[in-house]
Coordinates of C-alpha atoms in Angstrom, one line a residue:
X1 CA 12.5 3.1 23.6
X2 CA 8.6 4.1 24.7
X3 CA 7.2 3.3 28.3
X4 CA 3.8 3.9 27.1
X5 CA 2.0 4.0 23.7
X6 CA 1.1 7.4 22.4
X7 CA -0.8 8.7 19.2
X8 CA 2.6 9.4 17.4
X9 CA 3.5 5.9 17.8
X10 CA 0.2 4.8 16.5
X11 CA 0.7 6.9 13.5
X12 CA 4.4 5.6 12.8
X13 CA 2.9 1.8 13.4
X14 CA 0.1 2.5 10.5
X15 CA 2.9 4.0 8.3
X16 CA 5.1 1.0 8.6
X17 CA 2.4 -1.5 8.6
X18 CA 1.3 0.1 5.2
X19 CA 4.7 -0.1 4.0
X20 CA 5.1 -3.9 5.1
X21 CA 1.9 -5.0 3.3
X22 CA 2.7 -3.1 0.2
X23 CA 6.0 -5.1 0.0
X24 CA 4.5 -8.2 0.6
X25 CA 1.1 -7.9 -0.9
X26 CA 1.9 -10.0 -3.8
X27 CA 3.4 -12.6 -2.1
X28 CA 0.4 -12.6 0.4
X29 CA -2.1 -12.9 -2.5
X30 CA -0.2 -16.0 -3.9
X31 CA -0.5 -17.7 -0.8
X32 CA -4.4 -17.1 -0.6
X33 CA -6.0 -20.7 -0.8
X34 CA -8.7 -20.3 1.8
X35 CA -11.4 -19.7 2.4
X36 CA -11.5 -19.0 -1.4
X37 CA -8.4 -19.2 -3.7
X38 CA -8.9 -15.9 -5.4
X39 CA -5.5 -14.2 -4.8
X40 CA -6.6 -11.1 -2.9
X41 CA -5.8 -11.4 0.9
X42 CA -2.8 -9.4 0.4
X43 CA -4.4 -6.6 -1.5
X44 CA -7.7 -6.7 1.0
X45 CA -5.3 -6.3 4.0
X46 CA -3.4 -3.5 2.3
X47 CA -6.5 -1.8 1.4
X48 CA -7.8 -2.1 5.0
X49 CA -4.8 -0.8 6.7
X50 CA -4.4 2.0 4.1
X51 CA -7.9 3.1 5.3
X52 CA -6.8 2.8 8.8
X53 CA -3.8 4.9 8.0
X54 CA -5.7 7.8 6.4
X55 CA -8.3 7.9 9.2
X56 CA -5.2 8.3 11.6
X57 CA -3.5 10.8 9.5
X58 CA -6.7 13.1 9.5
X59 CA -6.4 13.3 13.3
X60 CA -3.1 14.8 13.2
X61 CA -4.6 17.1 10.3
X62 CA -7.0 18.3 12.9
X63 CA -4.6 18.8 15.7
X64 CA -0.9 18.3 16.6
X65 CA -1.3 15.6 19.3
X66 CA -4.8 14.0 19.2
X67 CA -4.1 11.4 21.9
X68 CA -3.8 7.7 21.9
X69 CA -7.6 7.0 22.5
X70 CA -8.5 9.5 19.6
X71 CA -5.8 7.9 17.0
X72 CA -6.8 4.3 17.9
X73 CA -10.3 4.7 17.8
X74 CA -10.1 6.4 14.6
X75 CA -7.9 4.0 12.9
X76 CA -10.1 1.3 13.9
X77 CA -12.9 3.0 12.5
X78 CA -11.3 3.6 9.5
X79 CA -10.3 0.3 9.0
X80 CA -13.8 -1.2 9.6
X81 CA -15.2 1.4 6.9
X82 CA -12.6 0.5 4.4
X83 CA -12.3 -3.3 5.1
X84 CA -12.0 -5.6 2.1
X85 CA -12.6 -9.0 1.9
X86 CA -12.7 -11.9 4.5
X87 CA -9.5 -11.0 5.9
X88 CA -9.9 -7.3 6.0
X89 CA -13.2 -7.4 8.0
X90 CA -11.4 -10.1 10.3
X91 CA -8.5 -7.5 10.6
X92 CA -10.8 -4.3 11.5
X93 CA -12.6 -6.2 14.1
X94 CA -9.0 -7.2 15.8
X95 CA -8.1 -3.4 15.4
X96 CA -11.5 -2.5 17.2
X97 CA -10.7 -4.8 20.0
X98 CA -7.1 -3.6 20.4
X99 CA -8.6 -0.1 20.4
X100 CA -11.1 -0.6 23.1
X101 CA -8.5 -1.3 25.4
X102 CA -5.8 1.1 24.3
X103 CA -8.4 3.9 24.6
X104 CA -8.2 3.6 28.5
X105 CA -4.3 3.5 28.4
X106 CA -1.0 3.0 26.8
X107 CA 1.1 1.1 29.5
X108 CA 2.6 -2.3 28.8
X109 CA -0.3 -4.0 30.7
X110 CA -3.0 -2.3 28.5
X111 CA -1.1 -3.6 25.2
X112 CA -1.2 -7.1 26.7
X113 CA -4.8 -6.8 27.6
X114 CA -5.7 -5.3 24.1
X115 CA -4.1 -7.9 22.3
X116 CA -6.3 -10.4 24.0
X117 CA -9.2 -8.5 23.5
X118 CA -8.4 -8.3 19.7
X119 CA -8.1 -11.7 19.4
X120 CA -11.2 -12.4 21.3
X121 CA -13.2 -9.6 18.9
X122 CA -11.7 -11.4 15.8
X123 CA -13.1 -14.8 16.7
X124 CA -16.5 -13.2 17.7
X125 CA -16.8 -11.6 14.2
X126 CA -16.5 -15.0 12.3
X127 CA -19.6 -17.1 12.4
X128 CA -17.6 -20.2 12.1
X129 CA -14.1 -19.7 13.3
X130 CA -11.5 -22.2 11.8
X131 CA -8.1 -22.8 13.1
X132 CA -5.0 -22.4 11.0
X133 CA -5.9 -19.1 9.9
X134 CA -5.5 -15.4 10.9
X135 CA -7.6 -16.3 14.1
X136 CA -5.1 -18.6 15.3
X137 CA -2.0 -16.4 14.8
X138 CA -3.8 -13.4 16.8
X139 CA -4.7 -15.8 19.6
X140 CA -1.0 -17.3 19.6
X141 CA 0.4 -13.8 19.6
X142 CA -2.0 -12.6 22.4
X143 CA -1.3 -15.6 24.7
X144 CA 2.5 -15.3 24.6
X145 CA 2.2 -11.7 25.2
X146 CA -0.2 -11.9 28.2
X147 CA 2.2 -14.4 29.8
X148 CA 5.3 -12.4 29.2
X149 CA 6.8 -9.5 31.4
X150 CA 8.8 -6.2 30.6
X151 CA 7.9 -3.3 29.0
X152 CA 6.2 -2.2 25.8
X153 CA 9.1 -3.6 23.3
X154 CA 8.9 -6.8 25.0
X155 CA 5.5 -7.1 24.9
X156 CA 5.1 -6.2 21.1
X157 CA 8.3 -8.3 20.3
X158 CA 7.0 -11.4 22.1
X159 CA 3.5 -11.1 20.3
X160 CA 5.1 -10.9 16.9
X161 CA 7.6 -14.0 17.4
X162 CA 4.8 -16.0 18.9
X163 CA 2.6 -15.0 15.9
X164 CA 5.7 -15.9 13.4
X165 CA 5.6 -19.5 15.1
X166 CA 2.2 -19.8 14.9
X167 CA 2.1 -19.0 11.3
X168 CA 4.6 -21.7 10.7
X169 CA 2.2 -24.3 12.2
X170 CA -0.9 -23.2 10.1
X171 CA -0.3 -25.8 7.4
X172 CA -0.8 -28.5 9.9
X173 CA -3.9 -27.2 11.1
X174 CA -5.7 -26.5 8.0
X175 CA -5.6 -29.4 5.1
X176 CA -6.1 -26.9 2.4
X177 CA -2.9 -25.3 3.5
X178 CA -1.0 -28.4 3.8
X179 CA -2.2 -29.6 0.3
X180 CA -0.9 -26.4 -1.2
X181 CA 2.2 -26.3 0.7
X182 CA 1.5 -22.7 1.9
X183 CA 1.2 -20.9 5.2
X184 CA -2.3 -19.1 5.8
X185 CA -2.2 -15.7 3.8
X186 CA -4.4 -13.8 6.5
X187 CA -2.0 -14.9 9.2
X188 CA 1.1 -13.9 7.1
X189 CA -0.3 -10.4 6.9
X190 CA -0.9 -10.2 10.5
X191 CA 2.9 -11.2 11.4
X192 CA 4.0 -8.3 9.1
X193 CA 1.6 -5.9 11.1
X194 CA 2.8 -7.3 14.4
X195 CA 6.3 -6.9 13.3
X196 CA 5.9 -3.4 12.5
X197 CA 4.3 -2.6 15.8
X198 CA 7.5 -3.8 17.6
X199 CA 9.5 -1.6 15.1
X200 CA 7.2 1.3 15.9
X201 CA 7.6 0.6 19.7
X202 CA 11.4 0.4 19.5
X203 CA 11.7 3.3 17.5
X204 CA 13.2 1.4 14.4
X205 CA 13.0 2.5 10.9
X206 CA 12.3 0.3 7.6
X207 CA 15.9 0.3 7.0
X208 CA 17.0 -0.6 10.5
X209 CA 18.2 -3.9 11.7
X210 CA 14.8 -4.9 13.4
X211 CA 12.7 -4.2 10.3
X212 CA 15.2 -6.1 8.0
X213 CA 14.6 -9.1 10.7
X214 CA 10.7 -8.8 9.9
X215 CA 11.4 -10.0 6.3
X216 CA 9.5 -13.3 6.6
X217 CA 11.4 -16.4 5.2
X218 CA 9.3 -16.9 2.1
X219 CA 7.4 -20.4 2.6
X220 CA 7.0 -22.9 -0.3
X221 CA 3.8 -21.7 -2.3
X222 CA 2.2 -23.7 -5.3
X223 CA 3.9 -22.6 -8.7
X224 CA 0.5 -22.5 -10.4
X225 CA -0.9 -19.7 -8.1
X226 CA 1.9 -17.2 -8.5
X227 CA 1.0 -14.1 -10.2
X228 CA -2.6 -14.6 -11.4
X229 CA -6.1 -15.2 -9.7
X230 CA -7.5 -18.7 -9.5
X231 CA -11.1 -19.2 -9.6
X232 CA -13.1 -21.1 -7.0
X233 CA -13.2 -24.9 -7.2
X234 CA -16.4 -26.7 -7.2
X235 CA -18.6 -26.2 -4.2
X236 CA -17.9 -22.6 -3.5
X237 CA -20.6 -20.1 -3.6
X238 CA -20.5 -17.9 -6.7
X239 CA -20.6 -14.5 -5.1
X240 CA -18.9 -12.4 -2.5
X241 CA -21.1 -9.5 -1.0
X242 CA -19.8 -7.1 1.2
X243 CA -21.6 -3.8 2.6
X244 CA -21.5 -1.2 5.5
X245 CA -24.5 -1.5 7.4
X246 CA -26.1 1.0 9.9
X247 CA -28.4 -1.1 12.3
X248 CA -29.0 -1.4 16.1
X249 CA -27.1 -4.1 18.0
X250 CA -30.2 -6.0 18.6
X251 CA -30.9 -6.7 15.0
X252 CA -27.5 -8.4 14.4
X253 CA -28.1 -11.9 15.9
X254 CA -31.3 -12.0 13.2
X255 CA -29.0 -11.0 10.6
X256 CA -26.0 -13.5 11.3
X257 CA -28.6 -16.3 11.4
X258 CA -30.1 -15.3 8.0
X259 CA -26.8 -14.9 6.2
X260 CA -25.4 -18.0 7.9
X261 CA -28.3 -19.8 6.2
X262 CA -27.6 -18.2 2.9
X263 CA -23.8 -19.2 2.3
X264 CA -20.5 -19.3 4.3
X265 CA -17.4 -17.3 5.2
X266 CA -19.8 -15.0 7.3
X267 CA -17.9 -12.1 9.1
X268 CA -19.7 -9.2 10.8
X269 CA -17.4 -6.8 12.4
X270 CA -17.9 -3.5 13.8
X271 CA -20.3 -1.9 16.7
X272 CA -22.1 0.8 17.9
X273 CA -24.6 1.0 15.1
X274 CA -21.9 0.4 12.5
X275 CA -21.1 -2.9 10.9
X276 CA -19.1 -4.4 8.0
X277 CA -20.7 -7.4 6.5
X278 CA -19.1 -10.2 4.3
X279 CA -20.4 -13.4 3.0
X280 CA -19.9 -15.8 0.2
X281 CA -23.3 -16.7 -1.2
X282 CA -24.9 -18.1 -4.5
X283 CA -28.0 -15.6 -4.0
X284 CA -26.3 -12.2 -3.6
X285 CA -29.8 -10.3 -3.8
X286 CA -30.9 -12.3 -0.7
X287 CA -28.0 -11.2 1.3
X288 CA -28.6 -7.7 0.5
X289 CA -32.0 -8.0 1.5
X290 CA -31.2 -9.3 4.8
X291 CA -29.3 -6.3 5.4
X292 CA -32.3 -4.1 4.3
X293 CA -34.2 -5.8 6.9
X294 CA -31.9 -5.3 9.5
X295 CA -30.9 -1.6 8.8
X296 CA -29.6 0.6 6.0
X297 CA -26.8 -1.4 3.8
X298 CA -24.7 1.2 1.6
X299 CA -21.4 0.8 -0.4
X300 CA -22.8 -2.5 -1.7
X301 CA -19.9 -4.6 -3.5
X302 CA -20.8 -7.9 -5.2
X303 CA -18.1 -9.9 -6.9
X304 CA -18.7 -12.7 -9.0
X305 CA -15.7 -15.3 -8.6
X306 CA -16.0 -16.9 -11.7
X307 CA -16.8 -13.7 -14.0
X308 CA -13.8 -11.7 -12.0
X309 CA -11.3 -14.4 -12.8
X310 CA -12.5 -14.6 -16.6
X311 CA -12.5 -11.0 -17.0
X312 CA -8.8 -10.8 -15.5
X313 CA -7.9 -13.2 -18.2
X314 CA -9.5 -11.4 -21.0
X315 CA -8.2 -8.2 -20.0
X316 CA -4.6 -9.7 -20.4
X317 CA -5.3 -10.6 -24.0
X318 CA -7.3 -7.4 -24.8
X319 CA -5.5 -5.4 -27.7
X320 CA -7.1 -1.8 -28.4
X321 CA -6.0 1.5 -29.5
X322 CA -8.0 3.4 -26.8
X323 CA -5.1 4.0 -24.7
X324 CA -3.9 6.8 -22.4
X325 CA -1.0 7.6 -20.1
X326 CA -1.7 9.1 -16.5
X327 CA 1.4 10.5 -14.6
X328 CA 1.2 11.4 -11.0
X329 CA 3.2 14.9 -10.4
X330 CA 3.6 17.3 -7.5
X331 CA 4.4 20.4 -9.5
X332 CA 2.3 22.6 -11.8
X333 CA 5.1 23.1 -14.1
X334 CA 5.6 19.1 -14.5
X335 CA 1.8 18.8 -14.9
X336 CA 2.2 21.2 -17.9
X337 CA 4.9 19.3 -19.4
X338 CA 3.1 15.9 -19.2
X339 CA -0.2 17.3 -20.4
X340 CA 1.5 18.9 -23.3
X341 CA 3.2 15.5 -24.0
X342 CA -0.7 13.8 -24.3
X343 CA -1.0 12.4 -20.8
X344 CA -3.5 12.9 -18.0
X345 CA -2.4 14.2 -14.7
X346 CA -3.1 13.5 -11.2
X347 CA -2.0 16.4 -9.1
X348 CA -0.5 14.7 -5.9
X349 CA 0.1 16.5 -2.5
X350 CA 3.7 16.9 -1.9
X351 CA 3.0 16.1 1.7
X352 CA 0.8 12.9 1.2
X353 CA 1.1 10.6 -1.7
X354 CA -2.1 9.4 -3.2
X355 CA -3.9 6.2 -1.7
X356 CA -4.9 3.4 -3.9
X357 CA -8.6 4.9 -4.1
X358 CA -7.3 8.3 -5.5
X359 CA -5.3 6.2 -7.9
X360 CA -8.5 4.1 -9.0
X361 CA -10.6 7.2 -9.4
X362 CA -8.3 9.2 -11.4
X363 CA -7.7 6.2 -13.9
X364 CA -11.5 5.9 -14.2
X365 CA -11.7 9.5 -15.2
X366 CA -9.2 8.9 -18.1
X367 CA -12.3 6.6 -19.5
X368 CA -9.7 4.6 -21.4
X369 CA -9.7 0.7 -22.0
X370 CA -5.8 0.8 -21.7
X371 CA -3.9 2.8 -19.3
X372 CA -0.2 3.1 -18.6
X373 CA 0.4 4.7 -15.1
X374 CA 3.6 6.7 -14.6
X375 CA 4.0 6.8 -10.6
X376 CA 7.1 8.9 -10.5
X377 CA 7.7 8.1 -6.9
X378 CA 8.8 4.8 -5.5
X379 CA 6.6 5.3 -2.5
X380 CA 3.6 4.8 -4.7
X381 CA 4.3 1.0 -5.9
X382 CA 2.1 -0.5 -3.3
X383 CA -0.7 1.7 -3.7
X384 CA -0.6 1.4 -7.4
X385 CA -0.5 -2.2 -7.2
X386 CA -3.6 -2.6 -5.2
X387 CA -5.2 0.2 -7.4
X388 CA -4.2 -1.8 -10.7
X389 CA -5.9 -5.1 -9.0
X390 CA -9.1 -3.2 -8.6
X391 CA -9.3 -1.6 -11.9
X392 CA -8.5 -4.9 -13.9
X393 CA -11.6 -6.4 -12.3
X394 CA -13.4 -3.5 -13.9
X395 CA -12.1 -4.2 -17.3
X396 CA -9.2 -1.7 -17.5
X397 CA -6.0 -3.0 -18.9
X398 CA -3.5 -1.2 -17.1
X399 CA 0.4 -1.2 -16.6
X400 CA 2.2 0.5 -13.7
X401 CA 5.5 1.7 -14.7
X402 CA 7.4 2.0 -11.5
X403 CA 9.3 5.1 -12.4
X404 CA 10.9 6.5 -9.4
X405 CA 11.5 10.1 -10.5
X406 CA 9.5 12.7 -12.6
X407 CA 12.8 12.7 -15.1
X408 CA 12.0 9.1 -15.8
X409 CA 8.4 9.9 -16.3
X410 CA 9.3 12.4 -18.9
X411 CA 11.7 10.1 -20.7
X412 CA 9.0 7.4 -20.8
X413 CA 6.3 9.8 -22.2
X414 CA 9.1 11.0 -24.8
X415 CA 8.9 7.6 -26.5
X416 CA 5.1 6.8 -25.9
X417 CA 3.4 6.1 -29.1
X418 CA -0.4 5.1 -29.0
X419 CA -0.6 3.5 -32.5
X420 CA 1.8 0.7 -31.2
X421 CA 0.6 -2.5 -29.6
X422 CA 0.1 -2.1 -25.8
X423 CA 2.5 -4.4 -24.8
X424 CA 5.2 -2.8 -27.2
X425 CA 4.5 0.6 -26.0
X426 CA 4.8 -0.4 -22.5
X427 CA 8.1 -2.1 -23.1
X428 CA 9.5 1.0 -24.8
X429 CA 8.5 3.4 -22.2
X430 CA 10.1 0.9 -19.6
X431 CA 13.0 1.0 -21.5
X432 CA 13.3 4.7 -21.9
X433 CA 12.6 5.3 -18.1
X434 CA 15.3 2.5 -17.1
X435 CA 17.9 4.2 -19.2
X436 CA 17.2 7.6 -17.2
X437 CA 19.8 8.0 -14.2
X438 CA 18.0 10.5 -11.8
X439 CA 19.3 12.8 -8.9
X440 CA 17.7 15.6 -6.9
X441 CA 18.9 18.5 -4.8
X442 CA 16.9 18.9 -1.7
X443 CA 16.8 20.7 1.7
X444 CA 17.0 18.8 4.7
X445 CA 14.2 19.5 7.3
X446 CA 16.1 18.7 10.2
X447 CA 18.8 16.5 11.9
X448 CA 19.2 13.0 10.3
X449 CA 21.8 10.3 9.5
X450 CA 22.2 9.6 5.8
X451 CA 24.6 7.5 3.8
X452 CA 26.8 10.6 3.3
X453 CA 26.9 11.4 7.0
X454 CA 24.6 13.6 9.5
X455 CA 22.8 16.4 8.0
X456 CA 21.3 19.5 9.9
X457 CA 18.0 21.3 9.1
X458 CA 18.8 23.7 6.1
X459 CA 21.6 21.6 4.6
X460 CA 21.7 21.1 1.0
X461 CA 21.3 17.3 0.0
X462 CA 22.5 15.4 -3.1
X463 CA 20.9 12.4 -3.9
X464 CA 21.5 9.7 -6.6
X465 CA 19.0 7.1 -7.3
X466 CA 17.3 8.2 -4.0
X467 CA 20.4 8.2 -1.8
X468 CA 21.8 10.8 -0.3
X469 CA 25.6 11.0 -1.5
X470 CA 26.3 14.7 -0.7
X471 CA 25.9 17.3 2.0
X472 CA 26.7 20.9 1.6
X473 CA 25.4 24.3 2.2
X474 CA 25.5 25.8 -1.4
X475 CA 23.1 24.5 -4.0
X476 CA 25.2 25.4 -7.0
X477 CA 28.3 23.8 -5.6
X478 CA 26.3 20.5 -4.5
X479 CA 24.6 20.7 -7.9
X480 CA 27.7 20.8 -9.5
X481 CA 29.4 18.0 -8.0
X482 CA 26.3 15.8 -8.3
X483 CA 26.1 16.6 -12.2
X484 CA 29.7 15.8 -12.4
X485 CA 29.4 12.3 -10.8
X486 CA 26.2 11.6 -13.1
X487 CA 28.0 12.6 -16.2
X488 CA 30.9 10.4 -15.3
X489 CA 29.1 7.5 -16.3
X490 CA 28.4 8.7 -19.3
X491 CA 24.9 9.9 -21.1
X492 CA 23.8 12.0 -24.0
X493 CA 20.8 14.2 -22.7
X494 CA 20.8 15.9 -19.4
X495 CA 17.5 17.1 -18.1
X496 CA 17.1 19.8 -15.4
X497 CA 13.8 20.4 -13.7
X498 CA 13.8 23.4 -11.3
X499 CA 11.7 23.3 -8.2
X500 CA 9.9 26.0 -6.4
X501 CA 12.6 26.8 -4.3
X502 CA 15.5 27.1 -6.8
X503 CA 17.7 30.0 -6.6
X504 CA 18.0 32.5 -9.6
X505 CA 20.9 31.4 -11.7
X506 CA 21.0 27.8 -10.6
X507 CA 20.3 26.5 -14.0
X508 CA 22.8 28.6 -15.8
X509 CA 25.6 27.7 -13.6
X510 CA 24.7 23.9 -14.0
X511 CA 24.2 24.3 -17.8
X512 CA 27.6 25.9 -18.3
X513 CA 29.4 23.2 -15.7
X514 CA 27.7 20.4 -18.1
X515 CA 29.2 21.9 -21.2
X516 CA 32.5 22.5 -19.6
X517 CA 32.6 18.6 -18.6
X518 CA 30.9 17.0 -21.6
X519 CA 30.6 19.6 -24.4
X520 CA 29.0 17.0 -26.7
X521 CA 25.8 16.6 -24.1
X522 CA 22.8 18.3 -24.8
X523 CA 21.1 19.8 -21.8
X524 CA 17.4 20.8 -21.5
X525 CA 15.8 23.0 -18.5
X526 CA 12.3 23.1 -17.6
X527 CA 10.3 24.9 -14.8
X528 CA 8.8 22.2 -12.9
X529 CA 7.8 24.2 -9.8
X530 CA 7.7 21.2 -7.8
X531 CA 7.9 21.7 -4.1
X532 CA 9.7 18.5 -3.0
X533 CA 13.1 19.0 -4.6
X534 CA 15.0 22.1 -5.4
X535 CA 16.3 20.4 -8.6
X536 CA 15.6 17.1 -10.4
X537 CA 18.3 15.8 -12.8
X538 CA 18.1 13.4 -15.5
X539 CA 20.8 11.9 -17.5
X540 CA 20.1 9.7 -20.6

């Protein structure tokens, strides 16, 4: 366990937090009944943390060890710039307060002080703080941590446990939560973030026992709110207005006063001349004009709540032939295969999966009303879900096929038929992908524990459905054993996709092995040139 926080731990925390929010995003969206029941709190928190994580990653791209101060400051600024919605701006301000203290040191006492400062900053950002929300959960976590003793692990775990208990009390503090039978959505997100902080400090992985403990006992939630947005009820302002603002500190009191007079749910986070402004109003133009008087507003986003909800419902009913498939791939050969099958391609960096903003941009470039998105990587599900929510607000009808391997994506493309109704096409492609079992050969980058035992750097790993099942030294031997196990369960077609690091003759040896074991099975070989895996195997 760590004695002091460092930049690497911050990086790990951001990654774990993003994964946790991605897994809980839809659940948190369904809990969202306050301040406006628009079902997007989970998505907003995910996008905010995604922006923070990307900023931290850029620090490490610039230098091997940027230092705790640089990493925390960058993460907080990234969150501020990318903050989405009421909860996102509050979270960004919470991170800013934490960074202000941790920039001076990473001792256990600094973490405890940082959590206090974070809660204080979050309260200051909100024009009219309400108990039973993310603010209450943050304050409870900070108080518990500050009154405790021990090292970093104790401080982080105490904060997490206190946040979890505070979350369970939120329905008793806010009537709208009690009426809906849910806990606060923003507070639920903060519990996930604090849980992963503890995991990062203790060195646990998402598959470890501590992470499993983070799985929050899902509270009761109203059946009518699950899986779709709900428009705000009577009395709520019509518009949500968000923008970044370059303005001097002295301009903020006047701006806050003007915006408070125009609407509610006012949150202004930031400092040092850069601010993120969020407010719900009936006169969106007046809210922007107030920003112009204070400084320079930009990245202005205006959402009409009722229109967004109606548009989402209409998208679900739209049938059109203007359809395309977008496939996310990492190898030049795979990209060519997908393009030959009629798909658009997003070339992904093998070392950095595309963020939701990149997916949104790629879909928009397709210029289609209906888009079927093939992920080909299980790590992209959360980012794709957030991107899909944004695109639906733009009028795009999008279906995300959570293909876990490029061979599943190729199988789905093989049955794609634009002339079919959209839903029928999605079902057919999903069925084809689901019927394709997948495996791969990869080379271990370092010593690691796997389900097949401990591997060393340079070992050849055989994976089936994402789990390591074989460890060896010879790619051909491991490949033959892997293919044998796959064919033992049956199949009619074997697809082999060679990676950039595949040795000469690997494909020929495996094709011959398949013919010896199952002569009735057809085998096709493609040059995928992917960097991530020496070989991909699909069995249909």
